[in-house]
Amino acid sequence: MTLFSGPVFEMAAEQFAAVADHLSIPEDERPRLLLPKRAIAVSVPIHKDDGRTHVFQGYRVQHHLTLGPTKGGTRFSPDLNIGEVAALAIWMSWKCALAGLPYGGAKGGVACDPLTLSRRELEAVTRRYMQEMIPFVGPQIDVMAPDMGTNEQTMAWFMDTYSMHQGNAVAEIVTGKPVAMGGTLGRSEATGRGVAFLVAEALKCCQLSASQCTAIVQGFGNVGRSTALILSNEMGLRVTGISDHTAAFYDAKGLPISQMAAYATQHGVLKGWSTEAETDPDTFLTLPCDVLVPAAVERVITGKNAAQLRCRILAEGANGPTTPEADRILDQRSNDLFIVPDILCNSGGVIVSYFEWVQDLQRLFWTEQEVRDRLQTILKTTFNAVINRAKVDQVSHRVAATAIGIERVRMGKQWRGLFP
Ligand code: NAD
């Protein structure tokens, strides 16, 4: 019996159980690895623009503190719950360990719809949430970052709120900040750049040439937009499908990604960009393509549509886009479907966040080229480790990636022992 429940938490627990079986981890050791170290729930009251007071619910889950501070994004979304936050924190732990970063996983956020809040209300939610979290976070305790519904402005308000409390500028309390206040070059596009780099590695493994390939990207926010732009403008893939929560578009001849990005920046959403290319969002993921990038929300590839996927490479930009039921179907398709699992595929974000934290602590900043080179070095090493492990253990890429992550956390816990 735990505090955490819901489909996303159950998914993380089910994935952990499968990998724990694979690694023959004894039953009595499992809860110590799976269950979060700390879970914080706070009330976030603000004055609305119409003068009323409204209380939002906020959360932060810190999964483990064995290898360093916890690290993870902050999500502002209407249905956020503590089970979902815990699952995302757990995935962050395996992701950080897989990439060799000295962090445990964390995640947090506020159950609110940022699109319905004014800028002043959003600032109030952001600052009050950080104020409530001050006793539980710190550059050596827990470092926040952006996630769905938050961005560099949110991080700037977090940093300012924490710094006002401390009495000095503490840039290293959050990552994903604007460059002007201690952010790193290359962070805003880091997750998408990482996804695109790993797509290139997967194309090599499948002996496919980028210029002959098509791609479909679900989600047109931080991750989806930068992935689509790099795939199309730098790697030469034909991006035939793009969607966000308001509309989905498909054109077999290829979509003008830069133009769509400019439209979304101006209008906030894609709805209205075109009537001709609009397509049914419900069948969007099963349209034909070489590379499919879910980069929006979790649990979009399910038992219902997994068998219908018509891609050659599934590059999981989002966290948890594929349910365990879908995985069982996709496992049967390992000959024709190459999966880059989420904890590998979207790890570019936390890797460059780690670079930002290191630069802030050292007060020594790198060039964008240094950031990109170091990112690629880590991603390539990690990608090769996952592919090799999958071959040796004869398991899926997801099980291989998660097994490496869990093993490293487990080893840290074994060396440190159980206090007291
Ligand atoms: P974001 O808020 O910037 O963008 C989310 C996008 O998804 C928006 O375009 C939104 O319209 C779209 N969307 C929402 N629901 C949708 C639906 N049902 N169908 C189609 N599109 C939908 O968020 P983001 O930061 O790009 O995060 C996207 C995913 O990537 C999340 O799973 C997040 O946890 C993960 N992720 C983000 C980062 C990062 O650095 N931002 C890093 C690693 C993983």
PDB file of C-alpha atoms and ligand atoms in Angstrom, residues 75-76 88 92 95 107 114-115 145-151 187-192 217-226 243-248 268-270 281 284 294-298 300 316-321 342 345-350 353, ligand 1:
ATOM      1  CA  ARG A  75       4.957  20.524 -14.808  1.00  0.00           C
ATOM      2  CA  PHE A  76       1.998  22.905 -14.865  1.00  0.00           C
ATOM      3  CA  LEU A  88       8.022  10.894 -13.625  1.00  0.00           C
ATOM      4  CA  MET A  92      14.179  10.599 -14.011  1.00  0.00           C
ATOM      5  CA  LYS A  95      17.447   8.347 -16.865  1.00  0.00           C
ATOM      6  CA  LYS A 107       9.542  15.861 -10.526  1.00  0.00           C
ATOM      7  CA  PRO A 114      -1.237  27.856 -17.587  1.00  0.00           C
ATOM      8  CA  LEU A 115      -3.095  28.755 -20.801  1.00  0.00           C
ATOM      9  CA  ALA A 145      13.906  22.454 -14.414  1.00  0.00           C
ATOM     10  CA  PRO A 146      11.156  23.107 -16.993  1.00  0.00           C
ATOM     11  CA  ASP A 147       8.675  20.501 -18.180  1.00  0.00           C
ATOM     12  CA  MET A 148       5.227  20.639 -19.746  1.00  0.00           C
ATOM     13  CA  GLY A 149       3.574  24.016 -19.285  1.00  0.00           C
ATOM     14  CA  THR A 150       6.683  25.742 -17.910  1.00  0.00           C
ATOM     15  CA  ASN A 151       9.578  27.519 -19.610  1.00  0.00           C
ATOM     16  CA  ARG A 187      19.597  24.302 -23.141  1.00  0.00           C
ATOM     17  CA  SER A 188      16.339  25.420 -24.763  1.00  0.00           C
ATOM     18  CA  GLU A 189      16.801  23.062 -27.718  1.00  0.00           C
ATOM     19  CA  ALA A 190      18.808  20.394 -25.849  1.00  0.00           C
ATOM     20  CA  THR A 191      16.068  17.786 -25.524  1.00  0.00           C
ATOM     21  CA  GLY A 192      15.098  18.089 -29.193  1.00  0.00           C
ATOM     22  CA  VAL A 217       6.124  14.477 -34.546  1.00  0.00           C
ATOM     23  CA  GLN A 218       3.340  14.624 -31.941  1.00  0.00           C
ATOM     24  CA  GLY A 219       3.563  17.740 -29.756  1.00  0.00           C
ATOM     25  CA  PHE A 220       4.911  21.114 -30.837  1.00  0.00           C
ATOM     26  CA  GLY A 221       6.217  22.538 -27.558  1.00  0.00           C
ATOM     27  CA  ASN A 222       9.805  22.656 -26.365  1.00  0.00           C
ATOM     28  CA  VAL A 223      10.675  19.084 -27.329  1.00  0.00           C
ATOM     29  CA  GLY A 224       8.496  18.522 -30.399  1.00  0.00           C
ATOM     30  CA  ARG A 225       9.251  21.839 -32.035  1.00  0.00           C
ATOM     31  CA  SER A 226      13.040  21.700 -31.697  1.00  0.00           C
ATOM     32  CA  SER A 243       0.334  17.992 -34.060  1.00  0.00           C
ATOM     33  CA  ASP A 244      -0.351  19.794 -30.820  1.00  0.00           C
ATOM     34  CA  HIS A 245      -3.313  19.563 -28.415  1.00  0.00           C
ATOM     35  CA  THR A 246      -5.428  21.746 -30.722  1.00  0.00           C
ATOM     36  CA  ALA A 247      -4.838  20.270 -34.198  1.00  0.00           C
ATOM     37  CA  ALA A 248      -2.973  17.668 -36.267  1.00  0.00           C
ATOM     38  CA  GLY A 268       0.325  29.999 -29.077  1.00  0.00           C
ATOM     39  CA  VAL A 269      -1.218  26.958 -30.806  1.00  0.00           C
ATOM     40  CA  LEU A 270      -1.276  25.315 -34.249  1.00  0.00           C
ATOM     41  CA  PRO A 281      -5.679  13.419 -34.284  1.00  0.00           C
ATOM     42  CA  PHE A 284      -2.309  10.575 -36.372  1.00  0.00           C
ATOM     43  CA  PRO A 294       5.725  11.207 -29.657  1.00  0.00           C
ATOM     44  CA  ALA A 295       6.753  14.444 -27.876  1.00  0.00           C
ATOM     45  CA  ALA A 296       3.635  15.459 -25.959  1.00  0.00           C
ATOM     46  CA  VAL A 297       2.030  13.453 -23.161  1.00  0.00           C
ATOM     47  CA  GLU A 298       2.324   9.968 -21.681  1.00  0.00           C
ATOM     48  CA  VAL A 300      -0.447   7.651 -26.254  1.00  0.00           C
ATOM     49  CA  GLU A 316      10.212   8.618 -27.571  1.00  0.00           C
ATOM     50  CA  GLY A 317      10.648  12.347 -26.974  1.00  0.00           C
ATOM     51  CA  ALA A 318       7.909  12.411 -24.315  1.00  0.00           C
ATOM     52  CA  ASN A 319       8.155  10.642 -20.978  1.00  0.00           C
ATOM     53  CA  GLY A 320       6.142   7.435 -20.784  1.00  0.00           C
ATOM     54  CA  PRO A 321       4.402   7.595 -24.187  1.00  0.00           C
ATOM     55  CA  ASP A 342      12.193   7.649 -23.442  1.00  0.00           C
ATOM     56  CA  CYS A 345      15.727   9.441 -26.132  1.00  0.00           C
ATOM     57  CA  ASN A 346      14.851  12.599 -24.199  1.00  0.00           C
ATOM     58  CA  SER A 347      17.872  12.561 -21.871  1.00  0.00           C
ATOM     59  CA  GLY A 348      19.507  15.449 -23.779  1.00  0.00           C
ATOM     60  CA  GLY A 349      17.438  17.821 -21.625  1.00  0.00           C
ATOM     61  CA  VAL A 350      18.728  16.652 -18.273  1.00  0.00           C
ATOM     62  CA  SER A 353      20.709  20.819 -17.415  1.00  0.00           C
TER      63      SER A 353
HETATM   64  P1  NAD B   1       5.492  21.745 -23.703  1.00  0.00           P
HETATM   65  O1  NAD B   1       4.483  22.168 -22.711  1.00  0.00           O
HETATM   66  O2  NAD B   1       6.525  22.711 -24.140  1.00  0.00           O
HETATM   67  O3  NAD B   1       4.758  21.184 -25.014  1.00  0.00           O
HETATM   68  C1  NAD B   1       3.825  20.157 -24.973  1.00  0.00           C
HETATM   69  C2  NAD B   1       3.219  20.030 -26.361  1.00  0.00           C
HETATM   70  O4  NAD B   1       2.384  18.876 -26.414  1.00  0.00           O
HETATM   71  C3  NAD B   1       2.353  21.221 -26.755  1.00  0.00           C
HETATM   72  O5  NAD B   1       2.555  21.528 -28.126  1.00  0.00           O
HETATM   73  C4  NAD B   1       0.935  20.695 -26.556  1.00  0.00           C
HETATM   74  O6  NAD B   1      -0.008  21.338 -27.375  1.00  0.00           O
HETATM   75  C5  NAD B   1       1.135  19.256 -26.997  1.00  0.00           C
HETATM   76  N1  NAD B   1       0.114  18.341 -26.540  1.00  0.00           N
HETATM   77  C6  NAD B   1      -0.438  18.209 -25.317  1.00  0.00           C
HETATM   78  N2  NAD B   1      -1.363  17.233 -25.327  1.00  0.00           N
HETATM   79  C7  NAD B   1      -1.386  16.748 -26.578  1.00  0.00           C
HETATM   80  C8  NAD B   1      -2.116  15.730 -27.218  1.00  0.00           C
HETATM   81  N3  NAD B   1      -3.028  15.023 -26.554  1.00  0.00           N
HETATM   82  N4  NAD B   1      -1.877  15.491 -28.542  1.00  0.00           N
HETATM   83  C9  NAD B   1      -0.967  16.195 -29.229  1.00  0.00           C
HETATM   84  N5  NAD B   1      -0.230  17.171 -28.660  1.00  0.00           N
HETATM   85  C10 NAD B   1      -0.451  17.446 -27.368  1.00  0.00           C
HETATM   86  O7  NAD B   1       6.171  20.413 -23.092  1.00  0.00           O
HETATM   87  P2  NAD B   1       7.603  19.808 -23.427  1.00  0.00           P
HETATM   88  O8  NAD B   1       8.573  20.391 -22.481  1.00  0.00           O
HETATM   89  O9  NAD B   1       7.833  19.868 -24.889  1.00  0.00           O
HETATM   90  O10 NAD B   1       7.381  18.304 -22.960  1.00  0.00           O
HETATM   91  C11 NAD B   1       6.802  17.335 -23.818  1.00  0.00           C
HETATM   92  C12 NAD B   1       7.157  15.949 -23.279  1.00  0.00           C
HETATM   93  O11 NAD B   1       8.584  15.812 -23.237  1.00  0.00           O
HETATM   94  C13 NAD B   1       6.677  15.645 -21.861  1.00  0.00           C
HETATM   95  O12 NAD B   1       6.413  14.264 -21.758  1.00  0.00           O
HETATM   96  C14 NAD B   1       7.895  15.989 -21.018  1.00  0.00           C
HETATM   97  O13 NAD B   1       7.878  15.334 -19.774  1.00  0.00           O
HETATM   98  C15 NAD B   1       8.981  15.472 -21.918  1.00  0.00           C
HETATM   99  N6  NAD B   1      10.315  16.025 -21.669  1.00  0.00           N
HETATM  100  C16 NAD B   1      10.547  17.374 -21.715  1.00  0.00           C
HETATM  101  C17 NAD B   1      11.836  17.848 -21.528  1.00  0.00           C
HETATM  102  C18 NAD B   1      12.178  19.320 -21.647  1.00  0.00           C
HETATM  103  O14 NAD B   1      13.372  19.643 -21.604  1.00  0.00           O
HETATM  104  N7  NAD B   1      11.230  20.203 -21.806  1.00  0.00           N
HETATM  105  C19 NAD B   1      12.889  16.963 -21.251  1.00  0.00           C
HETATM  106  C20 NAD B   1      12.619  15.589 -21.224  1.00  0.00           C
HETATM  107  C21 NAD B   1      11.326  15.143 -21.448  1.00  0.00           C
END
